mmCIF file of C-alpha atoms in Angstrom:
data_model
loop_
_atom_site.group_PDB
_atom_site.id
_atom_site.type_symbol
_atom_site.label_atom_id
_atom_site.label_comp_id
_atom_site.label_asym_id
_atom_site.label_seq_id
_atom_site.Cartn_x
_atom_site.Cartn_y
_atom_site.Cartn_z
ATOM 1 C CA MET A 1 -3.038 4.249 22.562
ATOM 2 C CA PRO A 2 -0.183 5.485 20.375
ATOM 3 C CA GLY A 3 2.795 6.626 22.370
ATOM 4 C CA ASP A 4 5.844 8.724 22.044
ATOM 5 C CA ASN A 5 8.456 5.939 21.764
ATOM 6 C CA HIS A 6 10.563 6.457 18.641
ATOM 7 C CA ASP A 7 13.217 3.865 19.589
ATOM 8 C CA THR A 8 13.152 0.961 17.071
ATOM 9 C CA THR A 9 15.918 -1.116 18.728
ATOM 10 C CA ASP A 10 13.506 -3.588 20.377
ATOM 11 C CA LEU A 11 11.213 -3.962 17.446
ATOM 12 C CA PRO A 12 11.024 -7.224 15.466
ATOM 13 C CA ALA A 13 13.053 -7.172 12.207
ATOM 14 C CA ARG A 14 9.900 -6.915 10.080
ATOM 15 C CA LYS A 15 8.803 -3.818 11.977
ATOM 16 C CA LYS A 16 12.278 -2.257 11.709
ATOM 17 C CA HIS A 17 12.128 -2.806 7.938
ATOM 18 C CA ALA A 18 8.640 -1.230 7.764
ATOM 19 C CA VAL A 19 9.837 1.798 9.796
ATOM 20 C CA SER A 20 12.863 2.310 7.568
ATOM 21 C CA VAL A 21 11.133 1.848 4.265
ATOM 22 C CA ALA A 22 7.349 1.940 3.928
ATOM 23 C CA TYR A 23 6.727 4.050 7.032
ATOM 24 C CA THR A 24 9.329 6.563 6.025
ATOM 25 C CA ALA A 25 7.586 7.009 2.658
ATOM 26 C CA LEU A 26 4.128 7.191 4.283
ATOM 27 C CA ARG A 27 5.457 9.845 6.714
ATOM 28 C CA ALA A 28 6.655 11.883 3.797
ATOM 29 C CA HIS A 29 3.266 11.590 2.061
ATOM 30 C CA LEU A 30 1.476 12.602 5.262
ATOM 31 C CA ALA A 31 3.807 15.641 5.661
ATOM 32 C CA ASP A 32 3.074 16.592 2.061
ATOM 33 C CA TYR A 33 -0.647 16.317 2.753
ATOM 34 C CA GLY A 34 -0.230 18.556 5.790
ATOM 35 C CA HIS A 35 1.472 21.182 3.648
ATOM 36 C CA ARG A 36 -1.323 21.064 1.090
ATOM 37 C CA TRP A 37 -4.049 21.163 3.776
ATOM 38 C CA PRO A 38 -2.631 23.200 6.734
ATOM 39 C CA ASP A 39 -6.108 23.325 8.425
ATOM 40 C CA GLU A 40 -5.817 19.502 8.845
ATOM 41 C CA GLN A 41 -2.588 19.463 10.787
ATOM 42 C CA ALA A 42 -4.339 18.014 13.840
ATOM 43 C CA VAL A 43 -5.518 14.904 11.963
ATOM 44 C CA VAL A 44 -2.088 14.538 10.339
ATOM 45 C CA ALA A 45 -0.575 14.526 13.790
ATOM 46 C CA GLN A 46 -2.985 11.721 14.822
ATOM 47 C CA PHE A 47 -1.820 9.568 11.885
ATOM 48 C CA LEU A 48 1.853 10.286 12.656
ATOM 49 C CA GLU A 49 1.287 9.359 16.271
ATOM 50 C CA LEU A 50 -0.232 6.027 15.176
ATOM 51 C CA LEU A 51 2.763 5.285 13.005
ATOM 52 C CA ASP A 52 5.049 5.919 16.057
ATOM 53 C CA ASP A 53 3.373 3.165 18.114
ATOM 54 C CA PRO A 54 5.372 -0.091 18.316
ATOM 55 C CA ALA A 55 2.175 -2.121 17.618
ATOM 56 C CA ASN A 56 1.700 -2.665 13.867
ATOM 57 C CA PRO A 57 -1.041 -0.256 12.661
ATOM 58 C CA LEU A 58 -1.415 -2.193 9.396
ATOM 59 C CA LEU A 59 -3.214 -5.079 11.157
ATOM 60 C CA ARG A 60 -6.878 -5.036 12.118
ATOM 61 C CA GLU A 61 -5.959 -7.008 15.211
ATOM 62 C CA ARG A 62 -4.579 -3.730 16.690
ATOM 63 C CA LEU A 63 -7.905 -2.915 18.294
ATOM 64 C CA GLU A 64 -6.947 0.488 19.636
ATOM 65 C CA GLY A 65 -7.029 1.611 15.967
ATOM 66 C CA HIS A 66 -5.520 0.708 12.591
ATOM 67 C CA LEU A 67 -4.962 1.946 9.097
ATOM 68 C CA THR A 68 -7.504 1.564 6.295
ATOM 69 C CA GLY A 69 -7.360 2.517 2.625
ATOM 70 C CA GLY A 70 -10.252 4.508 1.074
ATOM 71 C CA ALA A 71 -11.104 5.134 -2.551
ATOM 72 C CA TRP A 72 -12.781 8.279 -3.847
ATOM 73 C CA LEU A 73 -13.787 6.368 -6.975
ATOM 74 C CA VAL A 74 -14.683 8.830 -9.764
ATOM 75 C CA SER A 75 -16.129 8.302 -13.259
ATOM 76 C CA ALA A 76 -13.962 8.893 -16.308
ATOM 77 C CA ASP A 77 -15.535 12.363 -16.776
ATOM 78 C CA GLY A 78 -14.904 13.222 -13.055
ATOM 79 C CA ARG A 79 -18.537 14.228 -12.445
ATOM 80 C CA ARG A 80 -19.677 11.253 -10.330
ATOM 81 C CA THR A 81 -18.439 9.106 -7.560
ATOM 82 C CA LEU A 82 -19.319 5.449 -6.769
ATOM 83 C CA LEU A 83 -20.554 5.008 -3.219
ATOM 84 C CA THR A 84 -21.430 1.912 -1.240
ATOM 85 C CA HIS A 85 -24.388 1.442 1.053
ATOM 86 C CA HIS A 86 -22.188 -0.281 3.656
ATOM 87 C CA ARG A 87 -23.718 -3.555 4.912
ATOM 88 C CA LYS A 88 -22.226 -3.371 8.364
ATOM 89 C CA LEU A 89 -22.540 0.394 9.036
ATOM 90 C CA GLY A 90 -25.819 0.965 7.198
ATOM 91 C CA ARG A 91 -24.486 4.230 5.645
ATOM 92 C CA TRP A 92 -23.554 5.513 2.184
ATOM 93 C CA LEU A 93 -19.737 5.690 2.142
ATOM 94 C CA GLN A 94 -16.705 5.675 -0.138
ATOM 95 C CA LEU A 95 -15.249 2.264 -0.942
ATOM 96 C CA GLY A 96 -12.329 0.996 1.051
ATOM 97 C CA GLY A 97 -11.122 -1.432 3.717
ATOM 98 C CA HIS A 98 -8.399 -2.839 5.924
ATOM 99 C CA ALA A 99 -4.708 -2.832 5.052
ATOM 100 C CA ASP A 100 -4.323 -6.337 6.474
ATOM 101 C CA GLY A 101 -0.520 -5.936 6.539
ATOM 102 C CA ASP A 102 -0.087 -4.266 3.123
ATOM 103 C CA GLU A 103 2.352 -1.352 3.555
ATOM 104 C CA ASP A 104 1.221 0.366 0.345
ATOM 105 C CA MET A 105 -1.943 2.253 1.199
ATOM 106 C CA ALA A 106 -2.610 3.318 -2.394
ATOM 107 C CA ARG A 107 -2.505 -0.296 -3.382
ATOM 108 C CA VAL A 108 -4.944 -1.140 -0.565
ATOM 109 C CA ALA A 109 -7.329 1.528 -1.829
ATOM 110 C CA LEU A 110 -7.155 0.231 -5.368
ATOM 111 C CA LYS A 111 -7.633 -3.381 -4.305
ATOM 112 C CA GLU A 112 -10.621 -2.550 -2.167
ATOM 113 C CA ALA A 113 -12.150 -0.442 -4.936
ATOM 114 C CA GLU A 114 -11.824 -3.424 -7.407
ATOM 115 C CA GLU A 115 -13.190 -5.942 -4.991
ATOM 116 C CA GLU A 116 -16.110 -3.866 -3.838
ATOM 117 C CA SER A 117 -17.152 -2.501 -7.224
ATOM 118 C CA GLY A 118 -16.381 -5.354 -9.613
ATOM 119 C CA LEU A 119 -14.739 -2.841 -11.904
ATOM 120 C CA SER A 120 -11.406 -3.766 -13.435
ATOM 121 C CA ASP A 121 -10.038 -0.830 -15.386
ATOM 122 C CA LEU A 122 -9.218 1.366 -12.372
ATOM 123 C CA SER A 123 -6.117 3.507 -11.588
ATOM 124 C CA VAL A 124 -4.954 5.531 -8.585
ATOM 125 C CA GLU A 125 -4.286 9.232 -9.340
ATOM 126 C CA GLY A 126 -1.938 11.418 -7.272
ATOM 127 C CA GLY A 127 -0.979 11.101 -3.646
ATOM 128 C CA ILE A 128 -3.122 11.156 -0.553
ATOM 129 C CA PHE A 129 -6.418 12.848 -1.299
ATOM 130 C CA ASP A 130 -7.984 12.910 2.157
ATOM 131 C CA LEU A 131 -7.528 11.690 5.726
ATOM 132 C CA ASP A 132 -10.215 10.746 8.137
ATOM 133 C CA ARG A 133 -10.104 9.248 11.634
ATOM 134 C CA HIS A 134 -13.515 7.859 12.603
ATOM 135 C CA TRP A 135 -14.975 5.621 15.264
ATOM 136 C CA ILE A 136 -16.276 2.184 14.327
ATOM 137 C CA PRO A 137 -18.866 0.957 16.830
ATOM 138 C CA GLU A 138 -18.770 -2.429 18.558
ATOM 139 C CA ARG A 139 -20.178 -5.264 16.493
ATOM 140 C CA LYS A 140 -20.553 -8.865 17.544
ATOM 141 C CA ASP A 141 -17.204 -9.941 18.937
ATOM 142 C CA VAL A 142 -15.251 -6.907 17.702
ATOM 143 C CA PRO A 143 -15.049 -4.012 20.170
ATOM 144 C CA GLY A 144 -15.343 -0.399 19.051
ATOM 145 C CA HIS A 145 -12.172 1.058 17.577
ATOM 146 C CA TRP A 146 -10.705 3.801 15.423
ATOM 147 C CA HIS A 147 -10.202 3.626 11.679
ATOM 148 C CA TYR A 148 -7.343 5.832 10.323
ATOM 149 C CA ASP A 149 -8.512 6.061 6.743
ATOM 150 C CA ILE A 150 -6.016 7.175 4.084
ATOM 151 C CA ARG A 151 -7.909 8.017 0.941
ATOM 152 C CA TYR A 152 -6.871 8.186 -2.667
ATOM 153 C CA VAL A 153 -8.562 9.152 -5.972
ATOM 154 C CA VAL A 154 -9.318 6.099 -7.995
ATOM 155 C CA ARG A 155 -10.429 6.696 -11.650
ATOM 156 C CA ALA A 156 -12.763 4.373 -13.544
ATOM 157 C CA ASN A 157 -11.270 4.243 -17.050
ATOM 158 C CA GLY A 158 -13.542 1.706 -18.637
ATOM 159 C CA SER A 159 -16.946 0.162 -17.933
ATOM 160 C CA GLU A 160 -19.000 1.714 -15.132
ATOM 161 C CA ASP A 161 -21.163 -1.430 -14.755
ATOM 162 C CA TYR A 162 -20.500 -2.310 -11.122
ATOM 163 C CA VAL A 163 -21.234 -5.524 -9.303
ATOM 164 C CA VAL A 164 -22.483 -5.350 -5.725
ATOM 165 C CA SER A 165 -20.279 -7.355 -3.415
ATOM 166 C CA GLU A 166 -21.184 -8.978 -0.077
ATOM 167 C CA GLU A 167 -19.669 -5.936 1.588
ATOM 168 C CA SER A 168 -22.507 -3.732 0.382
ATOM 169 C CA LEU A 169 -26.248 -3.481 0.441
ATOM 170 C CA ASP A 170 -26.060 -1.540 -2.737
ATOM 171 C CA LEU A 171 -23.797 0.641 -4.877
ATOM 172 C CA ALA A 172 -24.648 3.834 -6.717
ATOM 173 C CA TRP A 173 -22.973 6.452 -8.944
ATOM 174 C CA ARG A 174 -23.744 9.869 -7.445
ATOM 175 C CA ASP A 175 -23.216 13.345 -8.823
ATOM 176 C CA ILE A 176 -20.445 14.888 -6.805
ATOM 177 C CA GLY A 177 -21.849 18.426 -6.728
ATOM 178 C CA PRO A 178 -24.787 17.736 -4.375
ATOM 179 C CA ILE A 179 -22.533 15.635 -2.049
ATOM 180 C CA ALA A 180 -20.577 18.788 -1.145
ATOM 181 C CA ALA A 181 -23.608 20.094 0.797
ATOM 182 C CA GLU A 182 -24.443 16.924 2.656
ATOM 183 C CA PRO A 183 -24.232 16.811 6.524
ATOM 184 C CA ASP A 184 -21.738 13.862 6.441
ATOM 185 C CA GLU A 185 -18.566 15.924 6.833
ATOM 186 C CA SER A 186 -16.348 13.011 5.772
ATOM 187 C CA LEU A 187 -18.068 12.679 2.368
ATOM 188 C CA SER A 188 -18.846 16.363 1.883
ATOM 189 C CA ARG A 189 -15.252 17.306 2.528
ATOM 190 C CA MET A 190 -13.988 14.997 -0.215
ATOM 191 C CA ALA A 191 -16.609 16.350 -2.512
ATOM 192 C CA ARG A 192 -15.569 19.928 -1.893
ATOM 193 C CA LYS A 193 -11.883 19.081 -2.377
ATOM 194 C CA TRP A 194 -12.664 17.363 -5.671
ATOM 195 C CA LEU A 195 -14.809 20.198 -6.951
ATOM 196 C CA ALA A 196 -12.192 22.828 -5.985
ATOM 197 C CA ARG A 197 -9.380 20.816 -7.694
ATOM 198 C CA ASN A 198 -11.352 20.514 -10.860
ATOM 199 C CA THR A 199 -12.476 24.095 -11.108
ATOM 200 C CA ALA A 200 -9.132 25.660 -10.220
#
């Protein structure tokens, strides 16, 4: 599990570079998120604790838990979001996936959105939109583990004609309003944030 060791003197050079550059920026973004959403300080602390661990949280091989990038992919008019019926988890979720070593989590979210939707004219808007730490159950030879999902708004600026990838059973554009009342707190929280931001 993530520990309290902040000493980077024994870390490999690549890890030291990550701590000094990308991790520092990510820490600042997480701190900003905590200021914007003070009720979520506990989850922010979990993400910061993960970043303090010497084991690289950008790699899926870190089975105690690792970072993922999520995309709240919205239509050009901002009224709908594109969800995936996830093949492995069997649930309707936002798009996203593993960092696999990429230190830029917004870039991870954008790449995953493009790959999973088949859409090409996409762009990331703003900083961190949502944070979610959730348990991924054991599957085949991969034990159960935590995903630390850093989510960004991704806007579809062109065609909305998606292509279902092998990651999904299906994709669907959904009106955001009704999602805000769904029992899945992870999705409904993002819907409520989006609706509040666009009616303020």
